[in-house]
Coordinates of C-alpha atoms in Angstrom, one line a residue:
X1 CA 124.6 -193.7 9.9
X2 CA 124.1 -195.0 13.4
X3 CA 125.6 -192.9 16.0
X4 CA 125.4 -194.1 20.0
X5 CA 126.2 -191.6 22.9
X6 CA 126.9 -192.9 26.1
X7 CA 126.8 -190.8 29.1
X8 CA 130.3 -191.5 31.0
X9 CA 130.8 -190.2 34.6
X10 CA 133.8 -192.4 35.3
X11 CA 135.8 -191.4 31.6
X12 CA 139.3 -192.6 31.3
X13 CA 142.3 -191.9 29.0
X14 CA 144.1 -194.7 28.3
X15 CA 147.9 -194.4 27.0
X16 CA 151.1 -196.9 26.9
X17 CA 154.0 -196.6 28.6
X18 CA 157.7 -197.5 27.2
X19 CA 157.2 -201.0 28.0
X20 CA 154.1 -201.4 25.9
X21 CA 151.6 -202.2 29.2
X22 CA 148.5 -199.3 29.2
X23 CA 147.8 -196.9 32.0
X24 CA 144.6 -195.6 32.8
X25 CA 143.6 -191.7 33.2
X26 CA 140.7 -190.8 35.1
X27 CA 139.2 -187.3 33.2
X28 CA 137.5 -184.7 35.1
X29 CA 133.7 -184.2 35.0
X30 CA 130.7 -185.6 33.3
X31 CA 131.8 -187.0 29.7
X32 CA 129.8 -187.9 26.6
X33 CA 131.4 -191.3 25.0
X34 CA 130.2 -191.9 21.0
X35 CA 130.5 -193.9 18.8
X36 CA 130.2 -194.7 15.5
X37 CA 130.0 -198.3 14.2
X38 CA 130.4 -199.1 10.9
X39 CA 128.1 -198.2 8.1
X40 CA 125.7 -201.3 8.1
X41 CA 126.9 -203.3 10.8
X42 CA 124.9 -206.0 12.4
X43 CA 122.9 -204.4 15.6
X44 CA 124.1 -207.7 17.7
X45 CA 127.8 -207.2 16.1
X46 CA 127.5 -203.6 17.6
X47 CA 126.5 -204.2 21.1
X48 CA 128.9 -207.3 21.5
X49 CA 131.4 -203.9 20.7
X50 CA 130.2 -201.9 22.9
X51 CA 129.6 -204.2 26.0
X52 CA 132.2 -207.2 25.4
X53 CA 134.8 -207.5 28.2
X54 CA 137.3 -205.8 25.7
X55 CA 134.9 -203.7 24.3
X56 CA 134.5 -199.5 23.9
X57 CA 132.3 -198.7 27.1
X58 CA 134.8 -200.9 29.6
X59 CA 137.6 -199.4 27.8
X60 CA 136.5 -196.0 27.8
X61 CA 134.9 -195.8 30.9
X62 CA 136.2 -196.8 34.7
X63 CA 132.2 -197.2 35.8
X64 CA 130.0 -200.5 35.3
X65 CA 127.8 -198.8 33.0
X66 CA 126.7 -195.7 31.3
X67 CA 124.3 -193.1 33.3
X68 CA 122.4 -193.0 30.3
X69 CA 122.4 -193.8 26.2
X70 CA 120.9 -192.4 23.3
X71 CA 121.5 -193.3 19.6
X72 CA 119.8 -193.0 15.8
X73 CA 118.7 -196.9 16.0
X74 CA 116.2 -196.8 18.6
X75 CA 116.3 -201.3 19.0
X76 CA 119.9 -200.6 19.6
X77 CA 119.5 -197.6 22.4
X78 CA 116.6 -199.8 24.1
X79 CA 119.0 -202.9 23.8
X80 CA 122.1 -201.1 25.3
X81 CA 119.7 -199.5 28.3
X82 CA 118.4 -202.4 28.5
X83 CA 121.5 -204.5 29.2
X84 CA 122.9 -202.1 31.5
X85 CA 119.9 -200.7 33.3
X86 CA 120.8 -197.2 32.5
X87 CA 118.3 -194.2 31.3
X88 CA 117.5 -193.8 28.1
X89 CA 117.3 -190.8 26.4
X90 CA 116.5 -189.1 23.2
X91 CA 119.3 -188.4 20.6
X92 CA 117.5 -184.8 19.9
X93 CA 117.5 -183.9 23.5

């Protein structure tokens, strides 16, 4: 199982109000974002998840990118630093 932490200094909570429109949170202190993409999911499908304009990280997070990412699927942590010039670390670390 692939599993992708994202390190998230801008974290947000995001919740509706009555009228159905979303407000955004900012959390306190220095977050860890993960996720877990479905059991054999395409590497390309993940990222385009991850990065796409509606996707987890701009979602999830009210900064441009990640201070760093680690994950199990090394060609996806590379791809992910990569793509958002970010530090990349090791998942056992």
């Amino acid at each position: 199982m692939t599993t992708v932490w994202l390190g998230n200094r801008k974290a947000v909570e995001v919740t509706r109000k009555s009228d159905g429109s979303a407000e955004r949170r900012p959390l306190k202190g220095k977050r860890c974002t993960t996720v877990s993409p479905p059991e054999g999911q395409p590497i390309g499908d993940t990222f385009t998840a991850i990065t796409g304009a509606g996707g987890l990280w701009p979602y999830h997070s009210d900064a441009p990118a990640p201070a760093w990412v680690a994950s199990t699927d090394p060609a996806l942590a590379q791809l992910l630093a990569s793509h958002y010039g970010c530090e990349l670390r090791d998942p056992e670390a």
